[in-house]
Short mmCIF file of C-alpha atoms in Angstrom, two decimals:
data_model
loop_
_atom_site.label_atom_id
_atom_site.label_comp_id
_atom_site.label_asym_id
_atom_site.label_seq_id
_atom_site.Cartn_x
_atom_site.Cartn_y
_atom_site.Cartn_z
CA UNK A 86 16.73 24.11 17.21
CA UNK A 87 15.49 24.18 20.91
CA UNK A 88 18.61 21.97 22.22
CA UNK A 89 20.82 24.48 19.93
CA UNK A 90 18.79 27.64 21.54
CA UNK A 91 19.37 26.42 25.17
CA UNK A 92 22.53 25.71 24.87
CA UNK A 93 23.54 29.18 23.65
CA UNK A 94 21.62 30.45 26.80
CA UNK A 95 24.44 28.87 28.74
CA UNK A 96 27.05 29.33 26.37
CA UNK A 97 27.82 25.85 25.94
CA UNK A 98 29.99 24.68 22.99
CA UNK A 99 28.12 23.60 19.89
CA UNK A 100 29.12 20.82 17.74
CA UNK A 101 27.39 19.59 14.65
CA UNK A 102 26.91 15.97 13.47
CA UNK A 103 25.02 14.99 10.64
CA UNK A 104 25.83 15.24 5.90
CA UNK A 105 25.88 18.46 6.03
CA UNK A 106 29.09 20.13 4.63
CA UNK A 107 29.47 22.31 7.42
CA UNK A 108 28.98 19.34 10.10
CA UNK A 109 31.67 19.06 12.38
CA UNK A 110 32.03 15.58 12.28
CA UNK A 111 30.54 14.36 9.25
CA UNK A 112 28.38 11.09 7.52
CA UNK A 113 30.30 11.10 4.29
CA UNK A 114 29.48 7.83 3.67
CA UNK A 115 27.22 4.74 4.51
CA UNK A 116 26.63 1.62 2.59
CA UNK A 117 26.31 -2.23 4.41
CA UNK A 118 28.56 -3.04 7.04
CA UNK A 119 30.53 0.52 6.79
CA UNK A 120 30.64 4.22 6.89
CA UNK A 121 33.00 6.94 6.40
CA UNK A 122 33.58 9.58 8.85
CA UNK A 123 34.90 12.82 8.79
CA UNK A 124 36.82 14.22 11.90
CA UNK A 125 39.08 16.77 12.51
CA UNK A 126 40.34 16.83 9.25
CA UNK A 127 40.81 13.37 9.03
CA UNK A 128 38.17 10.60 7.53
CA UNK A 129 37.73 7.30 9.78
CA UNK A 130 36.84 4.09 7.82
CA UNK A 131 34.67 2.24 10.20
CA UNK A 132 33.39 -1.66 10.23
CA UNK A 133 30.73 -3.33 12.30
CA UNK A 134 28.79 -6.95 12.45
CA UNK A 135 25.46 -5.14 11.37
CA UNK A 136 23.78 -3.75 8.67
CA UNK A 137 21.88 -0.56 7.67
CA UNK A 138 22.67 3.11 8.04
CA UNK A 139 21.57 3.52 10.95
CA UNK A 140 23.99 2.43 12.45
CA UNK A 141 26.53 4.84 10.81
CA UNK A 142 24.90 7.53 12.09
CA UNK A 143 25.43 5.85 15.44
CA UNK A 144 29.27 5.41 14.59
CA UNK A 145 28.86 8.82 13.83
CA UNK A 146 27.91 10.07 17.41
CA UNK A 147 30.31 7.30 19.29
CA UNK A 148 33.34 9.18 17.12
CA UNK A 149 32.45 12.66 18.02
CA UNK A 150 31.66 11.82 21.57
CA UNK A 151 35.10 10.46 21.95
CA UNK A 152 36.71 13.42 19.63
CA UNK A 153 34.85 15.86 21.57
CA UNK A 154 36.66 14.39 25.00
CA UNK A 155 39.95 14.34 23.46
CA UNK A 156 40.15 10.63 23.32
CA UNK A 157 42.21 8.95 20.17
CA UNK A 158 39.25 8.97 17.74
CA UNK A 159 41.52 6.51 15.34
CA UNK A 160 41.24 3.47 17.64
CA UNK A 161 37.75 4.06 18.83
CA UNK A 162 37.29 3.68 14.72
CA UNK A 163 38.75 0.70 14.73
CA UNK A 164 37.26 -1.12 18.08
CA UNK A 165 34.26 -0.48 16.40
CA UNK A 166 34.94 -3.52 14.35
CA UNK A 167 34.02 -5.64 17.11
CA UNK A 168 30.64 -3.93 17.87
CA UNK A 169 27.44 -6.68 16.03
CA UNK A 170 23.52 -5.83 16.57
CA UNK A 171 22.59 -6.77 20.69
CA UNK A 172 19.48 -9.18 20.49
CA UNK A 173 16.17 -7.11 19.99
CA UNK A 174 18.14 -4.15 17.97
CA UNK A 175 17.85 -5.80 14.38
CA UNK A 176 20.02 -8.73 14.68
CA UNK A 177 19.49 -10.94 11.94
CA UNK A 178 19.85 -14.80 12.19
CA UNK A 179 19.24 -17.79 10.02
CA UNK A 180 16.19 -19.75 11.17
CA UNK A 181 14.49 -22.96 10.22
CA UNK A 182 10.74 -22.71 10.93
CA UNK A 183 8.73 -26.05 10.21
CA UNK A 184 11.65 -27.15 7.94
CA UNK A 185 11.83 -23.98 6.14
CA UNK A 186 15.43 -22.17 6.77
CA UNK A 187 14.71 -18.09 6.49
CA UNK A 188 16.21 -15.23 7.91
CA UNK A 189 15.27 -13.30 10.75
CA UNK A 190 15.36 -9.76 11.48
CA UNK A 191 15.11 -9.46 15.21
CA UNK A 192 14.11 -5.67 15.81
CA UNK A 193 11.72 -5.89 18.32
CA UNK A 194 13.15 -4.19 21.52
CA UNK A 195 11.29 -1.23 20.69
CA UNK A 196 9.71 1.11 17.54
CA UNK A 197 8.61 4.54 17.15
CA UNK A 198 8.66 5.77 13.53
CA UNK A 199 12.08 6.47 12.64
CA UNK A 200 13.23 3.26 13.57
CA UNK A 201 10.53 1.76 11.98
CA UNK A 202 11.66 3.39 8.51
CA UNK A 203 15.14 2.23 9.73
CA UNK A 204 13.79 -0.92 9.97
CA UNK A 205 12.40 -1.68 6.53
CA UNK A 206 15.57 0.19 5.31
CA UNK A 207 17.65 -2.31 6.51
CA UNK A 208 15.34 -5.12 5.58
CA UNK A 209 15.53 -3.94 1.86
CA UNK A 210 19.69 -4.17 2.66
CA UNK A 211 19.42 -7.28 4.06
CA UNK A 212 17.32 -8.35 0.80
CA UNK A 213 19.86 -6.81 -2.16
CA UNK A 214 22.34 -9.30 0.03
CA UNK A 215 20.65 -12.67 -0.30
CA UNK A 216 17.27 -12.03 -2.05
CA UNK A 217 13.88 -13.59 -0.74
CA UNK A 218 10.40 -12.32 0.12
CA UNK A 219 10.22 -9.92 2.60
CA UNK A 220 7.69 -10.20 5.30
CA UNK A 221 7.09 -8.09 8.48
CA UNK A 222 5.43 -8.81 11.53
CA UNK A 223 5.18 -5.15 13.20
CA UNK A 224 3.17 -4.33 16.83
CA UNK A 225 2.21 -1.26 18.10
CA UNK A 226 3.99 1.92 18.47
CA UNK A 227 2.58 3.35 21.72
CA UNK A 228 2.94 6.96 23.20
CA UNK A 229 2.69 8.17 20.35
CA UNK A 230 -0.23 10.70 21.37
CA UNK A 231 -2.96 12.21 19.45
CA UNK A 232 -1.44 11.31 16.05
CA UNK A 233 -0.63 7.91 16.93
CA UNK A 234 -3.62 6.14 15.00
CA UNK A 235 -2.41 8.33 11.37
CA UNK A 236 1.62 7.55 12.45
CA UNK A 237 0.62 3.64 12.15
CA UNK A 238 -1.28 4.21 8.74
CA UNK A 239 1.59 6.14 7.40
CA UNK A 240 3.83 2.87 7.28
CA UNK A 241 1.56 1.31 4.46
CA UNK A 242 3.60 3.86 2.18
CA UNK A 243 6.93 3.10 3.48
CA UNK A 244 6.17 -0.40 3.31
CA UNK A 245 5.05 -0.41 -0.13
CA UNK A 246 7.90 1.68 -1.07
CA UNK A 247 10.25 -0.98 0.42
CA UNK A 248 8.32 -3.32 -1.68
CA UNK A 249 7.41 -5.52 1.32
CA UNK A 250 5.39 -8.82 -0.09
CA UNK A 251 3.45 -9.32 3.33
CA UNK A 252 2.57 -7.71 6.36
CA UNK A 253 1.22 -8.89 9.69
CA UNK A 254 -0.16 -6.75 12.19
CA UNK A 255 -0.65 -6.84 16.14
CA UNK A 256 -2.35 -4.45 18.90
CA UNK A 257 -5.19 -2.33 18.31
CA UNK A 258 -2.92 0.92 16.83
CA UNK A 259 -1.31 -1.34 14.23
CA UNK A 260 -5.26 -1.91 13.32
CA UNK A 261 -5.10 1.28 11.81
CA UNK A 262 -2.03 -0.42 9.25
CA UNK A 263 -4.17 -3.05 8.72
CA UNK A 264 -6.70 -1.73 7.16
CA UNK A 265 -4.25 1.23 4.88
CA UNK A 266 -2.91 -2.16 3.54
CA UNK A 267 -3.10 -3.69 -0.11
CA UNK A 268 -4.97 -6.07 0.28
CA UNK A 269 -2.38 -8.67 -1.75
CA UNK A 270 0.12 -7.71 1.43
CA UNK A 271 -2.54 -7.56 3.71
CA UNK A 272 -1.55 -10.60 6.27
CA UNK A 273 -3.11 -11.76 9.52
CA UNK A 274 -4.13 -9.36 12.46
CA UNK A 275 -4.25 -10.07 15.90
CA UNK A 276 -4.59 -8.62 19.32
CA UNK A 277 -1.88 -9.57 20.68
CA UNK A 278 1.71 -10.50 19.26
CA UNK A 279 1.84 -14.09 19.98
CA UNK A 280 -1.51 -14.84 18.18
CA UNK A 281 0.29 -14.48 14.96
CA UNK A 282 2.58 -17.12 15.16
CA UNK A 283 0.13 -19.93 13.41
CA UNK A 284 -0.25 -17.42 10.92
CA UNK A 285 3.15 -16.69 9.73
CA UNK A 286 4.34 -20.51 10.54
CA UNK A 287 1.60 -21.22 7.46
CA UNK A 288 2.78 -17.62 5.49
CA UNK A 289 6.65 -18.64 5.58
CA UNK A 290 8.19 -19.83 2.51
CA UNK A 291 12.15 -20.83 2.05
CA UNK A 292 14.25 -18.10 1.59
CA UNK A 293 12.31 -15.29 2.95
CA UNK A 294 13.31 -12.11 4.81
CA UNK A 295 11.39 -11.82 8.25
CA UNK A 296 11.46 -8.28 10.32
CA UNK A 297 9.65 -8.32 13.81
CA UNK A 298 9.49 -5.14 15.23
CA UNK A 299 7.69 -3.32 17.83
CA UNK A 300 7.32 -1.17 20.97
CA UNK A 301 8.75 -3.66 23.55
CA UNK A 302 4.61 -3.04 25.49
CA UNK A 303 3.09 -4.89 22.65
CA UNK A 304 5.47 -7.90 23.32
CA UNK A 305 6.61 -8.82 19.85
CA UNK A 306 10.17 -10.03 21.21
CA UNK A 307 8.27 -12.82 22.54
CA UNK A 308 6.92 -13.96 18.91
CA UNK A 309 10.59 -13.55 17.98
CA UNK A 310 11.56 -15.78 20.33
CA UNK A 311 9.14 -18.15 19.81
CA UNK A 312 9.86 -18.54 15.97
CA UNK A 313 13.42 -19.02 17.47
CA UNK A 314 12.46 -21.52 19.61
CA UNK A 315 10.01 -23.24 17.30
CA UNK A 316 12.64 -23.96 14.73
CA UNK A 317 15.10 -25.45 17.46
CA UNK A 318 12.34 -27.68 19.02
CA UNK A 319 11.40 -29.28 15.64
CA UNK A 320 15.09 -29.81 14.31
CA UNK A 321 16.39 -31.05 17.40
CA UNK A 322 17.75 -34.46 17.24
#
């Protein structure tokens, strides 16, 4: 409402994005690998290499930017077929950690707590693909301000309504999530992100669904890389 008010101050064009019927360019739908979007009249089947709605919505946005500019909206659509998850933004890769192959959800550029609920979102996708346990090792969301400490308590509900089997905690915010837990998915804490690696090493079983995410200042890309790393190192031959 603020961007929308200051815009009309300088009597900038307005365009919508978003479900809504009157959107301009519109979600219609999102499910895996896909969305459907509505432009101009026309609807745009889209493909990428990664999973989760999320990333529709992003479609979404790259579509209307180029519609917006007068570009050919039609074979942006379709370039989009090349587009798969950079490393850090929810990538997901097989691993084999102590012998045990599992797969990785690499989301640990950065969190706040959309992309957190994003996050277990797509882990849940992930899981109705190839089912296993799902585990998450999550680190601090920081400037956050004042609310910050009842933001990282909040997740224990989205977790549980994800139906996440174990969760491991890092940084003195995610403290707070530690202690909202059940304590049956209640995993190791830690104060800092590498510190939880002997944990989870122990925790993993075959088959299971692993999401690392976090504010890139509470370093969690490094435990995903080390879990990387780890598997390589004791496979190598």
């Amino acid at each position: 409402a603020q961007l929308e008010a200051a815009a009309k101050k300088r009597n900038l064009r307005i365009l919508r994005c978003g479900d809504a019927a009157d959107a301009d360019y519109r979600l219609t739908a999102s499910s895996g690998s896909g969305a459907e979007i509505a432009i101009g009249g026309k609807t745009y089947a889209v493909t990428y290499n990664a999973i989760g709605k999320h990333w529709g919505i992003n479609a979404m946005f790259a579509l209307a930017a180029v519609h917006a500019l007068g570009l050919d909206a039609g074979k942006s659509a379709a370039k989009l077929a090349e587009f798969s998850e950079p490393e850090g933004r929810g990538r997901v890769s097989k691993i084999n950690v102590d012998g045990k192959a599992i797969l990785l959800i690499d989301d640990s550029y950065n969190a706040s707590p959309a992309s957190m609920a994003a996050a277990f979102d797509k882990t849940s996708a992930v899981a109705e693909r190839q089912p296993g346990r799902r585990i998450a090792a999550l680190g601090d969301m920081l400037e956050l301000g004042p609310q910050s400490a009842a933001l990282h308590e909040k997740l224990a509900a989205e977790l549980a309504r994800h139906r996440f089997d174990k969760v491991f905690t890092s940084g003195n915010y995610m403290q707070h999530l530690h202690e909202a837990l059940q304590p049956l998915v209640r995993g190791a804490h830690a104060a800092k992100a590498m510190e939880l690696l002997p944990s989870l090493i122990k925790e993993l079983l075959p088959g299971d669904i692993l999401l690392v995410k976090g504010s890139h200042g509470s370093k969690m890309y490094e435990l995903a890389a080390a879990l990387q790393a780890y598997g390589e190192k004791k496979h190598a031959v």
